[in-house]
PDB file of C-alpha atoms in Angstrom:
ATOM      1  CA  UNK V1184     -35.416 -58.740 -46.278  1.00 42.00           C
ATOM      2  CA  UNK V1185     -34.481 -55.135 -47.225  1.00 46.00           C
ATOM      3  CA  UNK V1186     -34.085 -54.215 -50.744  1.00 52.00           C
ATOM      4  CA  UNK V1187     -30.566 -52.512 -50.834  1.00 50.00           C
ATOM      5  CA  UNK V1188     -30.164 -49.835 -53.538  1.00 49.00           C
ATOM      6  CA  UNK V1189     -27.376 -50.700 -56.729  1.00 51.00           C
ATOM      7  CA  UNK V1190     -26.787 -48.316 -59.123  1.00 55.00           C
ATOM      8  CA  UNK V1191     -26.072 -49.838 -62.272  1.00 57.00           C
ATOM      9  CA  UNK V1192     -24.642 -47.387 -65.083  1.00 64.00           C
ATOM     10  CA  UNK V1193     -25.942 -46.890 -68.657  1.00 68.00           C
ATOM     11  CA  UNK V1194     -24.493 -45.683 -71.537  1.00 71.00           C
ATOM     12  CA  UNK V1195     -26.813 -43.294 -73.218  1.00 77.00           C
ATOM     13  CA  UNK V1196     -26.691 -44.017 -77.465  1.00 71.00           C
ATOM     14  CA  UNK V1197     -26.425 -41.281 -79.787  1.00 77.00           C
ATOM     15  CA  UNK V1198     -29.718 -42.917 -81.429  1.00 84.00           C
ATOM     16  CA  UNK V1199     -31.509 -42.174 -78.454  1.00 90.00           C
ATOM     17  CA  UNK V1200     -35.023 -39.766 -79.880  1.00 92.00           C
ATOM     18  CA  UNK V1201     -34.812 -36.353 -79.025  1.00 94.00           C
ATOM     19  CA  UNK V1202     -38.176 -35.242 -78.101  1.00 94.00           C
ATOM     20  CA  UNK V1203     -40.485 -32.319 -76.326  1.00 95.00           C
ATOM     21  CA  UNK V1204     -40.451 -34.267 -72.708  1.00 95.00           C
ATOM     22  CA  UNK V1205     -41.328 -31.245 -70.776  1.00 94.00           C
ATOM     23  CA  UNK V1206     -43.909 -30.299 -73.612  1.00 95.00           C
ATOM     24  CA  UNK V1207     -45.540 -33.619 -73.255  1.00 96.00           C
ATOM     25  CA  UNK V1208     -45.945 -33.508 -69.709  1.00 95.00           C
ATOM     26  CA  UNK V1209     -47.007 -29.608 -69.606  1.00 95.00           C
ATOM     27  CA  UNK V1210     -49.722 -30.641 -72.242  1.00 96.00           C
ATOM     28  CA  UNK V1211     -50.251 -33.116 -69.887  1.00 95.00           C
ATOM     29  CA  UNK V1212     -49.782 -36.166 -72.477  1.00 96.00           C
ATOM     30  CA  UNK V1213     -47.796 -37.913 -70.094  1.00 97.00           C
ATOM     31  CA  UNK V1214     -47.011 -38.142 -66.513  1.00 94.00           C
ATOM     32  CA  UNK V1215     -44.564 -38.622 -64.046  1.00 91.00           C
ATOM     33  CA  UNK V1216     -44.759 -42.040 -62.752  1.00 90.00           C
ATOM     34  CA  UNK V1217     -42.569 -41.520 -59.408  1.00 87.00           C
ATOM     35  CA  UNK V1218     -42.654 -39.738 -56.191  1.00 81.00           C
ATOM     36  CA  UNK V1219     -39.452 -39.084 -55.709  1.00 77.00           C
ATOM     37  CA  UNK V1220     -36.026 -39.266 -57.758  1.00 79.00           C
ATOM     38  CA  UNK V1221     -32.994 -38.309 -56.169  1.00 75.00           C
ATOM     39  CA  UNK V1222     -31.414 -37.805 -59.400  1.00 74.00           C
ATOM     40  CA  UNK V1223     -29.487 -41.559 -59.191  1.00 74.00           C
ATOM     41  CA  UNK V1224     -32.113 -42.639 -62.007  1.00 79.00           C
ATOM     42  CA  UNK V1225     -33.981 -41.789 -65.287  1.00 86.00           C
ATOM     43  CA  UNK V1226     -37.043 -40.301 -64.751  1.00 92.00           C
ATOM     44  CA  UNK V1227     -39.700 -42.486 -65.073  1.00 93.00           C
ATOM     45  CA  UNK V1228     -43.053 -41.094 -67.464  1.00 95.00           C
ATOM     46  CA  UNK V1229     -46.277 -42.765 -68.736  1.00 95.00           C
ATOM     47  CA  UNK V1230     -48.431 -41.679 -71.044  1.00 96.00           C
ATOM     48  CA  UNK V1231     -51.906 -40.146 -69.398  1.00 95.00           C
ATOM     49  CA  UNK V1232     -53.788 -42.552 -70.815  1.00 94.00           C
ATOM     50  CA  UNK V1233     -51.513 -45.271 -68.676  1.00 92.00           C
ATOM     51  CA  UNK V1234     -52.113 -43.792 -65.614  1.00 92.00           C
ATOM     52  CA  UNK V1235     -56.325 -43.331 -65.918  1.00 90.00           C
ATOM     53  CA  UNK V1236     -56.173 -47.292 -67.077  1.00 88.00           C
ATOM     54  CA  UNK V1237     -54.179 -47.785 -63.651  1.00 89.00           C
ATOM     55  CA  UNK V1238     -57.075 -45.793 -62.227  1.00 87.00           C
ATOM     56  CA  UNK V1239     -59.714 -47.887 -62.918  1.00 85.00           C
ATOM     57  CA  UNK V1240     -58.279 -51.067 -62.658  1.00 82.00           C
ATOM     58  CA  UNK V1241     -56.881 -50.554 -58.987  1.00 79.00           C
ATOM     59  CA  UNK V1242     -59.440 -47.535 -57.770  1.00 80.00           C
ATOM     60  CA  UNK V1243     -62.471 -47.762 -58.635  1.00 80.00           C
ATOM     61  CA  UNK V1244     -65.508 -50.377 -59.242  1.00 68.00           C
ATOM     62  CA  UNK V1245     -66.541 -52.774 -56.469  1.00 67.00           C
ATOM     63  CA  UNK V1246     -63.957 -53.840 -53.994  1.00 65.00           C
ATOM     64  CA  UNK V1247     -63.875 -57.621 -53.825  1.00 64.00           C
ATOM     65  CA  UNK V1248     -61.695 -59.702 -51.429  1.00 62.00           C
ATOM     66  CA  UNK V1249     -58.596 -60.988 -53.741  1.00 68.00           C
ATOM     67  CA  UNK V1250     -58.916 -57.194 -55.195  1.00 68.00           C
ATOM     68  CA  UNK V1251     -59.411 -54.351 -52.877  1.00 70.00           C
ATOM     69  CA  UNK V1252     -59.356 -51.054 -53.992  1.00 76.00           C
ATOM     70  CA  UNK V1253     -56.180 -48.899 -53.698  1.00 79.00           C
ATOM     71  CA  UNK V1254     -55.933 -45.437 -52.990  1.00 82.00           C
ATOM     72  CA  UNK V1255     -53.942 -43.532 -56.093  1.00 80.00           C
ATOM     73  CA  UNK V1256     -51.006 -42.618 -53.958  1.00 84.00           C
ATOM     74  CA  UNK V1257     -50.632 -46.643 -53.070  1.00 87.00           C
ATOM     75  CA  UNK V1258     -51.070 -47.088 -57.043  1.00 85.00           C
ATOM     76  CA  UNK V1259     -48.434 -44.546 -57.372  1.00 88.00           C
ATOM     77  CA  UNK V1260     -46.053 -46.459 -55.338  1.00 90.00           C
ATOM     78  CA  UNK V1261     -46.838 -49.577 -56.615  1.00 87.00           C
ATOM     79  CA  UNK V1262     -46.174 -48.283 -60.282  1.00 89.00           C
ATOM     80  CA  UNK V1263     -42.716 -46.717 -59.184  1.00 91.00           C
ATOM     81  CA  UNK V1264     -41.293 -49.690 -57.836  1.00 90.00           C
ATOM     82  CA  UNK V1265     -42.203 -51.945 -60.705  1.00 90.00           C
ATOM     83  CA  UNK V1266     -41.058 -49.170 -63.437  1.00 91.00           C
ATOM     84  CA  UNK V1267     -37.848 -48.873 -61.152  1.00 88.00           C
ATOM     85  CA  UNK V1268     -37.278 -52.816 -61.440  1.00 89.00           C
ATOM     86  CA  UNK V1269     -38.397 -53.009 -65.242  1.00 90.00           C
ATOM     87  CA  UNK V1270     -35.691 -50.048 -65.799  1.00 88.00           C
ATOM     88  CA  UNK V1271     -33.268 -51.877 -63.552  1.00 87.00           C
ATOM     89  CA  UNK V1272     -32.882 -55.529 -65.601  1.00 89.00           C
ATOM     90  CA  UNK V1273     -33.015 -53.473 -69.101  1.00 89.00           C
ATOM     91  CA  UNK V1274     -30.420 -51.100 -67.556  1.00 87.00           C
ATOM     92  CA  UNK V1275     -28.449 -54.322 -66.024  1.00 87.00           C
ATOM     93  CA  UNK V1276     -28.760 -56.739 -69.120  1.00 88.00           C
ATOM     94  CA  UNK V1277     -27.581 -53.713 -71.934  1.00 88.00           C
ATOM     95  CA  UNK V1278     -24.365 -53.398 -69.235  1.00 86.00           C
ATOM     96  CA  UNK V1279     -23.654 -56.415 -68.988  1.00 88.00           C
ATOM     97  CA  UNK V1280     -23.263 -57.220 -72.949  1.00 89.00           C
ATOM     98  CA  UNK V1281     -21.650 -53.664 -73.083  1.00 89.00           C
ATOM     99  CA  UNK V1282     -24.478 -51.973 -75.360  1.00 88.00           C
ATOM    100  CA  UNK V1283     -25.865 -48.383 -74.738  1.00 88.00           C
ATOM    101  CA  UNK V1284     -29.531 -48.188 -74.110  1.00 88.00           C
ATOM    102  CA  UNK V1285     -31.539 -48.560 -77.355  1.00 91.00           C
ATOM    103  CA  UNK V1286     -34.816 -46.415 -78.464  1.00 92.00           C
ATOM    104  CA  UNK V1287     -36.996 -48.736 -77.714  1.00 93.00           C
ATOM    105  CA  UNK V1288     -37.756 -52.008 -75.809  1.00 94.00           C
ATOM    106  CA  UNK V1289     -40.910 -54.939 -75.086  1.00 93.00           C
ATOM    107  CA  UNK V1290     -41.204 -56.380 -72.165  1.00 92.00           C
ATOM    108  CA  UNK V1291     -44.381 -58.657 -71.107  1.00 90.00           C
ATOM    109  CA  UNK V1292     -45.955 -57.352 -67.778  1.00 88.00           C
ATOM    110  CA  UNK V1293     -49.439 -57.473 -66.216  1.00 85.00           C
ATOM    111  CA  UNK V1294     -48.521 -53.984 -65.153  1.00 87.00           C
ATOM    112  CA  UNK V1295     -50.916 -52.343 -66.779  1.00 88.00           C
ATOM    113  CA  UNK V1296     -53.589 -55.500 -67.073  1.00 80.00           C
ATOM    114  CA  UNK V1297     -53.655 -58.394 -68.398  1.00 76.00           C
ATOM    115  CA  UNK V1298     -50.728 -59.688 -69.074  1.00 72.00           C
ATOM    116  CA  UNK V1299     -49.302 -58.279 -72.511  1.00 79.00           C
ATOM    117  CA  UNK V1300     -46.272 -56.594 -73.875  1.00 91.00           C
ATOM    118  CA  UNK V1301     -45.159 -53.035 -72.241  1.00 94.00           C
ATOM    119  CA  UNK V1302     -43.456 -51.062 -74.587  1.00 95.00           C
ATOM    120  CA  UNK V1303     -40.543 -49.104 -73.164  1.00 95.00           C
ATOM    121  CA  UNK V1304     -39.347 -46.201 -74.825  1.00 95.00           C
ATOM    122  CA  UNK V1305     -35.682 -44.758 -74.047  1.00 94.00           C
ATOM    123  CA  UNK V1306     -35.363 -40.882 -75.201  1.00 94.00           C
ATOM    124  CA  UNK V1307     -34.083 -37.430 -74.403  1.00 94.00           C
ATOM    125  CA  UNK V1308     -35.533 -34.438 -73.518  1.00 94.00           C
ATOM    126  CA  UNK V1309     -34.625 -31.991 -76.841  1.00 92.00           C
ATOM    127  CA  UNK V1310     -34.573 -28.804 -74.368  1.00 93.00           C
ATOM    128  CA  UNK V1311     -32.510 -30.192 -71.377  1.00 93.00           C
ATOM    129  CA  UNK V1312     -30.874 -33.301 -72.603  1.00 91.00           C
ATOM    130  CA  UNK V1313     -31.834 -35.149 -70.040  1.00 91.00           C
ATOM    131  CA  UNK V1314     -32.305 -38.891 -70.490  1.00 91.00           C
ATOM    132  CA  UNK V1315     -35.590 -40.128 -69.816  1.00 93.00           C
ATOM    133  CA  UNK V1316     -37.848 -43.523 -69.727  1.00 94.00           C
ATOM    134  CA  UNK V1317     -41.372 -43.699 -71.020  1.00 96.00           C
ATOM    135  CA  UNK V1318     -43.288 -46.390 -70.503  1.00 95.00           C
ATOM    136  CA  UNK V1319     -47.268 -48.007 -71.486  1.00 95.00           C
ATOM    137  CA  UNK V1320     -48.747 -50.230 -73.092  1.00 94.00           C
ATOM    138  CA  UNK V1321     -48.256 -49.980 -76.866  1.00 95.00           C
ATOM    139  CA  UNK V1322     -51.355 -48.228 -78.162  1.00 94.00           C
ATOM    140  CA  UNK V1323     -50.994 -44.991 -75.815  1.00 95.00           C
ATOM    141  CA  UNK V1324     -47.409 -45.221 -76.340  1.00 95.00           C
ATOM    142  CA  UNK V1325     -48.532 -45.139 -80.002  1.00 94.00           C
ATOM    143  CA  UNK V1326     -50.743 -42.235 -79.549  1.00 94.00           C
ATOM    144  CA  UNK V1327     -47.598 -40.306 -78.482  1.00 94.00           C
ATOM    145  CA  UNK V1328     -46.650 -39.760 -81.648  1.00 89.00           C
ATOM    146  CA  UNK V1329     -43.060 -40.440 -80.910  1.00 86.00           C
ATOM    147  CA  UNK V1330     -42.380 -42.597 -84.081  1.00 77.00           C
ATOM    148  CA  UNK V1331     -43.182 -39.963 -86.231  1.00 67.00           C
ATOM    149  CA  UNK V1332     -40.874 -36.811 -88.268  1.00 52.00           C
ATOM    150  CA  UNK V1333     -41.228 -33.699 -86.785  1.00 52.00           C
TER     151      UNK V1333
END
């Protein structure tokens, strides 16, 4: 079965944060968490701190047989397509009940270990005005700083 590409539009809320993305991800704070994006989606960050956790879970330590280890591209890939589906059904359910995309969402995920909440985080790049997703699990989303005044 071949996964066939929908696009599925948002509306963008003025209460969307404005924040430093590029800043973030020059200070190298967060990352990109995609290959590729032909500009049909939001791009997709994590914090840093995400991606090393994704790392060791999936890279390193001894390779077992119901959990080899991955190369980081393969983790890469993996970590697109389940960001690209987690963005998808938020995307999906706020269009279906008409609502804009909100600040911030929870979603429980074993993306980034055991199973636990994923905090999503909906903003805008204060520079380009581009909207963007950030996603992790809630302390290094914490550790962003996001929640607090300039």
């Amino acid at each position: 079965m071949t996964d066939t590409p929908r696009t599925v539009a948002a509306r963008i809320g003025d209460d969307l944060p404005r924040i430093d993305v590029i800043g973030l991800a020059n200070t190298r704070r967060i990352m990109h968490a995609e290959r590729h994006n032909d500009g049909t989606r939001m791009p997709l960050f994590i914090p840093s701190a995400s991606w090393a956790r994704l790392l060791e879970l999936h890279c390193m330590g001894d390779e077992v047989q119901d959990r080899p280890r991955l190369s980081p591209s393969r983790v890469m890939e993996g970590l697109e397509q389940a960001l690209g589906r987690i963005m998808t059904e938020i995307v999906h359910h706020d269009a279906q009940h008409d609502e804009p995309l909100r600040p911030a969402y929870s979603v429980t995920s074993d993306l980034f270990g055991a199973e636990g909440p994923v905090d999503i985080r909906m903003v805008v790049d204060g520079a380009t005005g581009v909207a963007c997703m950030l996603a992790g699990p809630p302390a290094d989303i914490a550790g962003l700083g996001l929640d607090n005044p300039a």
